[in-house]
Amino acid sequence: MSVREAIEAGTLPDRVWIYSNYHCNLECAYCLTESSPRSRRRSLDAVSMIAVAHEAAELGFREIGVTGGEPFLRRDLAATIAAMAAILPVTVLTNATQFSGDRIAMTDPLVGLPVRLQISLDAPDPEPNDELRGPDNFAKVVDAVPRLVERGLRVRIATTVEPGRLSETDHRRLCELHRTWGIDDDDHLVRPVLREGRADATGMGARFERDQLPPELAVAEHGAFWSAFGPTIRGDVADTHLLITRTILPLATPASALLRLVEGRPQGADANIGIR
Amino acid sequence: MALVDLIDAERAPLLVAHLYENGDPGPIASALAQVPELCEVALPFLGASLGPGATGVRLKELVILRTSARLECRYCVAAHTAVALDVGLGLDEVHALRDDDDLDAAFADPRERALLAWIDAVATGRGPVPAGVTAAMRERFDDHEIVELTNCIGVTMLLNRFCTALDLPVGASVAERLTSEGFDIR
């Protein structure tokens, strides 16, 4: 079975994740890449990111996800995303803290393109959100999101919580909040903290096995991995237990290896733990 | 301490995780596991190159230990001193292959002497192998044997430089055994 056939059959997920960089202006308590302002950047250059999008499309993938670190700390990010969005639809995970005031203009190249910004908001109130994500984070997000929506950008909200810890009341209040911004419930994700990276050091999150993670191909500067949750960092050392290949381009190399691994899985092993 | 992080079982990449199913696969595999797509093709190639093959385990170990000694690979000399003894080479032969003793005194068989001259010429020489060495080799070995043994020399050289450059550690049990049997761990 080719990679394209596997995607069409649903054996392989149709999205490729790209870690654009690992540094971040925040230092979230559960960050699985231990990202912070002091992190090694591990940036994947724009030419490689665009090449991944090209080759992903040729192989039959249908979507690109970009994550980090905080991708928008890169000055070339918007132009790179725009180039990628000419090839495949792109979802960019961001903390939205870089869009204050006139700086929101950095998103201009993305308006009108098949680009979706997925923005983290972990609680309906500042205190519990900022406890996890850093001072003033709540205020910056509620300032940025409606202005992004107003500019015509599609926005998704992602709420990351300790498994089972989001109360019905808080869930309802989060939904009320995003609906006021014109974001409907389909664009609100609630997902568990996974015990990797900083979450492992702080004892947060759910432990998981490889086969509980959707086998999405994820590429970073230091290799290609099983799942967007594969290229994690612990103690400033890159984890390798979900590493597929060090080669990321040509993308067929890790994609074919991933397919071999997926085909070797026992039937019914593809349960996931609510991660999108 | 090796130059690079030797991957342990807990961090074994997916393509090579099976190598760890029966315990520590050793420092060469643990280093190669840093690049799984290379490791998964390199190890079978190394196994086919260094394993008994058509020429047999004795000749292969002559090649591996002699080549490793000439290239002064501490890891490979130690590991294959133990292997050579395990497959039945005599103590005098092993010492001679390691350059501890005189090679001519330990090996009287003309076929093996031709091979040892071939090994020394291929592993340490530059340019063409001397005509006399080549003629002796052709006289006593078939073409497929020459190919297999010469490949074994080349692959051993690759590993010698790999293990030396990465400063791969000699296993504690090997070091203890060789010391107890009177060998230097150089």
Coordinates of C-alpha atoms in Angstrom, one line a residue:
Chain A
M1 CA 0.0 0.0 0.0
S2 CA 1.3 3.4 -0.9
V3 CA 1.2 6.4 1.4
R4 CA -1.5 7.9 -0.7
E5 CA -3.6 4.8 -0.6
A6 CA -3.1 4.5 3.1
I7 CA -4.4 8.1 3.6
E8 CA -7.3 7.5 1.3
A9 CA -8.1 4.3 3.2
G10 CA -7.8 6.1 6.6
T11 CA -4.9 3.9 7.6
L12 CA -2.7 7.0 7.9
P13 CA -4.1 10.4 9.1
D14 CA -4.1 13.1 6.4
R15 CA -2.2 15.8 8.3
V16 CA 1.5 16.5 8.6
W17 CA 2.7 18.5 11.6
I18 CA 5.7 20.8 11.4
Y19 CA 7.6 22.1 14.5
S20 CA 8.7 25.5 13.2
N21 CA 10.7 26.3 16.3
Y22 CA 11.0 25.4 20.0
H23 CA 11.5 28.7 21.7
C24 CA 8.5 30.5 23.2
N25 CA 7.8 33.7 25.1
L26 CA 5.7 31.7 27.6
E27 CA 6.7 28.8 29.9
C28 CA 3.5 26.9 30.4
A29 CA 3.4 24.4 33.3
Y30 CA 2.5 21.4 31.1
C31 CA 4.5 22.2 27.9
L32 CA 5.6 18.9 26.4
T33 CA 8.5 20.6 24.6
E34 CA 9.7 22.5 27.7
S35 CA 9.5 25.6 25.6
S36 CA 10.5 28.9 27.1
P37 CA 12.4 32.1 26.1
R38 CA 15.6 30.2 27.0
S39 CA 14.9 27.1 24.9
R40 CA 17.2 26.1 22.0
R41 CA 15.4 27.3 18.9
R42 CA 15.7 24.2 16.8
S43 CA 14.1 26.1 14.0
L44 CA 13.2 24.5 10.8
D45 CA 14.0 26.9 8.0
A46 CA 11.3 28.3 5.7
V47 CA 12.6 26.5 2.6
S48 CA 12.3 23.2 4.3
M49 CA 8.9 24.0 5.7
I50 CA 7.6 24.8 2.3
A51 CA 9.3 21.7 0.8
V52 CA 7.5 19.6 3.4
A53 CA 4.2 21.1 2.3
H54 CA 5.0 20.4 -1.4
E55 CA 6.0 16.9 -0.8
A56 CA 3.1 16.2 1.6
A57 CA 0.7 17.2 -1.1
E58 CA 2.4 15.0 -3.7
L59 CA 2.2 12.1 -1.3
G60 CA -1.5 12.6 -0.7
F61 CA -1.6 14.4 2.6
R62 CA -4.4 17.0 2.8
E63 CA -3.4 19.4 5.6
I64 CA -0.5 20.9 7.4
G65 CA -0.3 21.7 11.1
V66 CA 2.4 24.1 12.4
T67 CA 3.3 24.2 16.0
G68 CA 6.2 25.0 18.3
G69 CA 7.3 26.7 20.6
E70 CA 5.5 29.9 19.6
P71 CA 5.6 30.0 15.8
F72 CA 4.9 33.7 15.5
L73 CA 8.1 34.6 17.3
R74 CA 9.6 34.0 13.8
R75 CA 9.6 37.0 11.6
D76 CA 9.3 34.9 8.5
L77 CA 6.4 32.9 9.9
A78 CA 3.5 34.6 8.2
A79 CA 5.1 34.6 4.8
T80 CA 6.1 31.0 5.2
I81 CA 2.6 30.0 6.2
A82 CA 1.2 31.9 3.3
A83 CA 3.4 30.0 0.9
M84 CA 2.4 26.7 2.5
A85 CA -1.3 27.6 2.4
A86 CA -1.0 27.9 -1.4
I87 CA -0.3 24.2 -1.4
L88 CA -2.4 22.8 1.4
P89 CA -4.7 24.2 4.2
V90 CA -2.7 25.1 7.3
T91 CA -3.5 25.2 11.0
V92 CA -1.1 27.2 13.1
L93 CA -1.0 26.6 16.9
T94 CA -0.3 29.9 18.7
N95 CA -0.6 31.5 22.1
A96 CA -1.8 34.7 20.4
T97 CA 0.3 37.0 22.6
Q98 CA 2.2 38.5 19.7
F99 CA -0.8 40.2 18.2
S100 CA -1.2 43.1 20.6
G101 CA -2.1 46.6 19.1
D102 CA -0.7 47.2 15.6
R103 CA 1.4 44.0 15.7
I104 CA -1.7 42.1 14.6
A105 CA -0.8 43.4 11.1
M106 CA 1.8 40.5 11.0
T107 CA -1.2 38.3 10.1
D108 CA -2.1 40.3 7.0
P109 CA -0.5 37.8 4.6
L110 CA -2.8 35.1 6.0
V111 CA -6.2 36.9 5.4
G112 CA -8.2 35.1 2.8
L113 CA -6.1 32.0 2.7
P114 CA -7.0 28.5 4.0
V115 CA -5.3 29.2 7.3
R116 CA -6.7 28.5 10.7
L117 CA -5.2 29.8 14.0
Q118 CA -5.6 27.5 16.9
I119 CA -5.3 29.5 20.1
S120 CA -4.8 28.2 23.6
L121 CA -7.2 29.2 26.4
D122 CA -7.3 26.9 29.3
A123 CA -9.9 28.4 31.6
P124 CA -12.8 31.0 31.5
D125 CA -11.2 33.2 34.1
P126 CA -7.7 34.9 34.2
E127 CA -6.4 33.4 37.4
P128 CA -6.6 29.6 36.6
N129 CA -5.6 30.2 33.0
D130 CA -2.6 32.4 33.9
E131 CA -1.5 30.0 36.6
L132 CA -0.8 27.5 33.9
R133 CA 0.2 29.8 31.0
G134 CA 1.8 32.9 32.6
P135 CA 0.9 36.4 33.7
D136 CA -1.6 38.4 31.6
N137 CA -2.1 35.5 29.2
F138 CA -5.9 35.5 29.6
A139 CA -6.1 39.2 28.9
K140 CA -3.9 39.0 25.8
V141 CA -5.9 36.2 24.4
V142 CA -9.3 37.8 24.9
D143 CA -7.9 40.9 23.4
A144 CA -6.5 39.2 20.3
V145 CA -9.1 36.6 19.4
P146 CA -12.0 39.0 18.5
R147 CA -9.7 41.2 16.5
L148 CA -8.3 38.2 14.5
V149 CA -11.9 37.1 13.8
E150 CA -12.8 40.6 12.8
R151 CA -10.0 40.6 10.2
G152 CA -11.5 37.5 8.6
L153 CA -9.1 34.9 10.1
R154 CA -10.5 31.6 11.1
V155 CA -9.8 30.9 14.8
R156 CA -10.1 27.7 16.9
I157 CA -9.8 27.6 20.6
A158 CA -7.9 24.8 22.3
T159 CA -8.4 24.1 26.0
T160 CA -5.8 21.9 27.6
V161 CA -6.7 20.5 31.0
E162 CA -5.7 17.8 33.4
P163 CA -7.8 14.8 32.4
G164 CA -11.3 15.1 33.9
R165 CA -10.6 18.4 35.6
L166 CA -12.7 20.7 33.4
S167 CA -16.0 21.3 35.3
E168 CA -19.2 21.5 33.4
T169 CA -19.6 25.1 34.5
D170 CA -16.2 26.1 33.3
H171 CA -16.7 24.3 30.0
R172 CA -20.0 26.1 29.5
R173 CA -18.5 29.4 30.4
L174 CA -15.6 28.9 27.9
C175 CA -18.1 28.1 25.2
E176 CA -20.1 31.2 26.0
L177 CA -16.9 33.2 25.7
H178 CA -15.9 31.8 22.3
R179 CA -19.4 32.1 20.9
T180 CA -19.3 35.8 21.7
W181 CA -16.4 36.0 19.4
G182 CA -18.3 34.2 16.6
I183 CA -16.4 30.9 17.1
D184 CA -18.7 28.0 17.2
D185 CA -18.5 24.8 19.2
D186 CA -16.9 22.8 16.4
D187 CA -13.9 25.1 16.7
H188 CA -13.4 24.5 20.4
L189 CA -11.1 21.6 21.4
V190 CA -10.7 20.3 24.9
R191 CA -7.8 18.0 25.2
P192 CA -5.8 16.4 28.0
V193 CA -2.4 17.3 29.3
L194 CA 0.0 14.5 28.4
R195 CA 2.8 13.5 30.7
E196 CA 5.7 14.6 28.6
G197 CA 8.3 17.4 28.8
R198 CA 7.6 19.9 31.6
A199 CA 4.4 18.1 32.5
D200 CA 6.4 15.0 33.4
A201 CA 8.7 17.1 35.6
T202 CA 5.7 18.7 37.4
G203 CA 3.7 15.4 37.6
M204 CA 0.9 16.6 35.4
G205 CA -1.1 14.9 32.8
A206 CA -2.0 11.4 31.5
R207 CA 0.5 8.7 30.8
F208 CA 0.0 7.2 27.3
E209 CA 1.3 4.5 25.0
R210 CA 2.4 5.1 21.5
D211 CA -0.7 3.3 20.0
Q212 CA -3.0 5.7 21.9
L213 CA -1.6 8.6 19.8
P214 CA -2.9 9.1 16.2
P215 CA -0.1 8.2 13.9
E216 CA 0.2 11.6 12.4
L217 CA 3.6 12.4 10.8
A218 CA 5.4 15.2 12.6
V219 CA 8.6 16.7 11.5
A220 CA 11.0 18.9 13.4
E221 CA 14.5 20.2 12.9
H222 CA 15.9 17.0 14.5
G223 CA 13.8 14.3 12.8
A224 CA 10.4 12.9 11.9
F225 CA 8.1 11.5 14.6
W226 CA 5.0 9.4 15.3
S227 CA 2.4 12.0 16.2
A228 CA 2.5 15.7 17.0
F229 CA 3.2 14.6 20.5
G230 CA 6.4 12.8 19.5
P231 CA 9.1 15.5 19.2
T232 CA 9.1 16.2 22.9
I233 CA 12.0 17.6 25.0
R234 CA 13.0 16.5 28.5
G235 CA 15.8 18.2 30.4
D236 CA 16.8 20.0 27.2
V237 CA 17.4 16.6 25.5
A238 CA 15.2 15.7 22.5
D239 CA 13.2 12.5 23.2
T240 CA 13.7 9.7 20.7
H241 CA 11.1 7.1 21.8
L242 CA 8.7 8.2 19.1
L243 CA 11.4 9.1 16.6
I244 CA 10.8 7.5 13.2
T245 CA 13.7 8.8 11.1
R246 CA 16.3 11.6 11.3
T247 CA 15.6 12.2 7.6
I248 CA 12.7 14.6 7.0
L249 CA 13.2 15.4 3.3
P250 CA 12.4 13.7 1.1
L251 CA 9.2 13.4 3.1
A252 CA 8.6 10.0 1.5
T253 CA 11.4 8.5 3.7
P254 CA 9.6 9.1 7.1
A255 CA 6.2 8.7 5.6
S256 CA 7.0 5.3 4.2
A257 CA 8.6 4.3 7.5
L258 CA 5.5 5.5 9.4
L259 CA 3.3 3.5 7.2
R260 CA 5.4 0.3 7.8
L261 CA 5.0 0.9 11.5
V262 CA 1.3 1.5 11.3
E263 CA 0.8 -1.6 9.2
G264 CA 2.7 -3.6 11.8
R265 CA 0.3 -2.6 14.5
P266 CA -2.2 -5.1 15.9
Q267 CA -5.8 -4.6 14.8
G268 CA -7.8 -2.2 16.9
A269 CA -4.7 -0.5 18.3
D270 CA -5.6 2.9 17.0
A271 CA -7.7 4.0 19.9
N272 CA -6.9 7.6 20.8
I273 CA -7.2 9.6 24.0
G274 CA -9.2 12.5 22.6
I275 CA -6.3 14.4 21.0
R276 CA -6.8 16.5 17.9
Chain B
M1 CA 32.1 7.7 28.1
A2 CA 31.2 7.6 24.5
L3 CA 31.3 10.8 22.4
V4 CA 27.6 10.5 21.6
D5 CA 24.5 9.5 23.6
L6 CA 24.1 5.8 23.4
I7 CA 20.3 5.2 23.1
D8 CA 18.9 3.0 25.9
A9 CA 15.8 0.8 25.7
E10 CA 13.5 3.4 27.2
R11 CA 14.4 5.8 24.4
A12 CA 14.6 3.4 21.6
P13 CA 13.3 4.8 18.3
L14 CA 10.4 3.0 16.8
L15 CA 12.1 1.4 13.8
V16 CA 14.8 -0.1 15.9
A17 CA 12.9 -0.8 19.2
H18 CA 13.0 -4.6 18.4
L19 CA 16.8 -4.6 18.9
Y20 CA 16.3 -4.0 22.6
E21 CA 13.8 -6.8 23.1
N22 CA 16.5 -9.1 24.4
G23 CA 18.4 -6.6 26.4
D24 CA 21.3 -4.1 25.7
P25 CA 22.2 -4.5 22.0
G26 CA 25.7 -3.1 22.6
P27 CA 27.3 0.2 22.0
I28 CA 27.5 0.0 18.1
A29 CA 23.8 -0.6 17.8
S30 CA 23.0 1.9 20.5
A31 CA 25.0 4.6 18.7
L32 CA 23.5 3.7 15.3
A33 CA 20.0 4.0 16.9
Q34 CA 20.5 7.7 16.9
V35 CA 19.8 7.5 13.1
P36 CA 17.1 4.7 13.0
E37 CA 16.7 4.6 9.2
L38 CA 20.5 4.0 9.0
C39 CA 20.6 1.6 11.9
E40 CA 17.8 -0.7 10.5
V41 CA 19.7 -1.3 7.2
A42 CA 23.3 -1.1 8.6
L43 CA 22.9 -3.8 11.2
P44 CA 21.8 -6.5 8.8
F45 CA 24.6 -5.5 6.4
L46 CA 27.1 -5.6 9.2
G47 CA 25.8 -9.0 10.3
A48 CA 26.1 -10.4 6.8
S49 CA 29.5 -8.9 6.3
L50 CA 31.0 -10.1 9.6
G51 CA 29.1 -13.3 10.1
P52 CA 30.5 -16.7 9.1
G53 CA 29.3 -16.6 5.5
A54 CA 30.8 -19.0 2.9
T55 CA 34.3 -18.6 4.2
G56 CA 33.6 -19.7 7.7
V57 CA 33.9 -18.2 11.1
R58 CA 37.6 -18.9 11.6
L59 CA 38.7 -16.9 8.6
K60 CA 36.3 -14.2 9.3
E61 CA 37.6 -13.8 12.8
L62 CA 41.2 -13.7 11.5
V63 CA 40.1 -10.8 9.3
I64 CA 38.2 -8.9 11.9
L65 CA 40.8 -9.2 14.7
R66 CA 43.8 -8.7 12.5
T67 CA 42.3 -5.6 10.8
S68 CA 41.2 -4.2 14.1
A69 CA 44.6 -4.6 15.6
R70 CA 46.3 -2.9 12.6
L71 CA 43.9 0.0 12.8
E72 CA 44.3 0.1 16.6
C73 CA 40.6 0.0 17.5
R74 CA 40.5 -0.6 21.2
Y75 CA 36.8 -1.5 21.2
C76 CA 37.0 -4.0 18.3
V77 CA 40.2 -5.6 19.4
A78 CA 38.8 -6.3 22.9
A79 CA 35.4 -7.5 21.6
H80 CA 36.9 -9.8 18.9
T81 CA 39.7 -11.1 21.1
A82 CA 36.8 -12.6 23.2
V83 CA 35.0 -13.8 20.0
A84 CA 38.1 -15.3 18.5
L85 CA 38.8 -17.3 21.6
D86 CA 35.1 -18.4 21.7
V87 CA 35.2 -19.7 18.2
G88 CA 38.3 -21.8 18.8
L89 CA 41.4 -19.8 17.8
G90 CA 44.4 -20.6 20.0
L91 CA 45.8 -18.2 22.5
D92 CA 49.1 -18.0 20.5
E93 CA 47.1 -17.2 17.3
V94 CA 45.0 -14.5 19.1
H95 CA 48.1 -12.9 20.6
A96 CA 49.8 -13.0 17.2
L97 CA 46.8 -11.4 15.4
R98 CA 46.9 -8.6 18.1
D99 CA 50.6 -8.1 17.3
D100 CA 51.5 -9.2 20.8
D101 CA 53.6 -12.1 19.2
D102 CA 55.1 -13.1 15.9
L103 CA 52.5 -13.8 13.2
D104 CA 54.6 -16.2 11.2
A105 CA 55.3 -18.4 14.2
A106 CA 51.6 -18.7 15.0
F107 CA 50.3 -19.3 11.4
A108 CA 51.9 -22.0 9.3
D109 CA 49.1 -22.8 6.9
P110 CA 49.9 -21.2 3.5
R111 CA 46.3 -20.3 2.8
E112 CA 46.0 -18.4 6.1
R113 CA 49.3 -16.7 5.6
A114 CA 48.2 -15.5 2.2
L115 CA 45.1 -14.1 3.8
L116 CA 47.0 -12.4 6.6
A117 CA 49.3 -10.7 4.1
W118 CA 46.2 -9.7 2.1
I119 CA 44.6 -8.2 5.2
D120 CA 47.7 -6.2 6.2
A121 CA 48.0 -4.9 2.6
V122 CA 44.3 -3.9 2.2
A123 CA 43.9 -2.5 5.7
T124 CA 47.0 -0.4 6.0
G125 CA 48.2 0.1 2.4
R126 CA 47.6 2.8 -0.1
G127 CA 47.0 2.3 -3.8
P128 CA 47.1 -1.1 -5.4
V129 CA 47.8 -4.2 -3.4
P130 CA 51.4 -5.5 -4.1
A131 CA 51.4 -8.0 -6.9
G132 CA 53.0 -10.8 -4.9
V133 CA 50.3 -10.5 -2.2
T134 CA 47.6 -10.5 -4.8
A135 CA 49.0 -13.5 -6.6
A136 CA 49.2 -15.6 -3.4
M137 CA 45.6 -14.7 -2.6
R138 CA 44.3 -15.6 -6.0
E139 CA 46.2 -18.9 -5.9
R140 CA 44.5 -20.0 -2.7
F141 CA 41.0 -18.5 -2.7
D142 CA 38.1 -18.5 -5.2
D143 CA 36.7 -15.2 -6.4
H144 CA 33.7 -15.3 -4.1
E145 CA 35.9 -15.9 -1.2
I146 CA 38.1 -13.0 -2.1
V147 CA 35.1 -10.8 -2.4
E148 CA 33.6 -11.9 0.9
L149 CA 36.9 -11.6 2.8
T150 CA 37.8 -8.2 1.3
N151 CA 34.4 -6.9 2.1
C152 CA 34.9 -8.1 5.6
I153 CA 38.2 -6.2 5.8
G154 CA 36.5 -3.0 4.6
V155 CA 33.5 -3.3 6.9
T156 CA 35.8 -3.9 9.8
M157 CA 37.8 -0.8 8.9
L158 CA 34.5 1.2 8.9
L159 CA 33.6 -0.1 12.3
N160 CA 37.2 0.4 13.6
R161 CA 37.1 4.1 12.8
F162 CA 33.4 4.4 13.9
C163 CA 34.1 2.9 17.3
T164 CA 37.4 4.7 17.8
A165 CA 36.1 8.1 16.8
L166 CA 33.0 7.7 19.0
D167 CA 35.1 6.2 21.8
L168 CA 32.7 3.4 22.3
P169 CA 33.3 1.7 25.7
V170 CA 34.5 -1.9 26.1
G171 CA 31.9 -3.8 28.1
A172 CA 32.8 -4.5 31.7
S173 CA 32.4 -8.2 31.3
V174 CA 34.7 -8.4 28.3
A175 CA 37.3 -6.3 30.0
E176 CA 37.2 -8.4 33.1
R177 CA 37.5 -11.6 31.1
L178 CA 40.4 -10.5 28.9
T179 CA 42.3 -9.1 31.9
S180 CA 41.8 -12.5 33.7
E181 CA 43.2 -14.2 30.6
G182 CA 46.3 -12.0 30.5
F183 CA 45.4 -9.6 27.7
D184 CA 46.0 -5.9 27.8
I185 CA 42.9 -3.7 27.2
R186 CA 44.7 -1.2 25.0

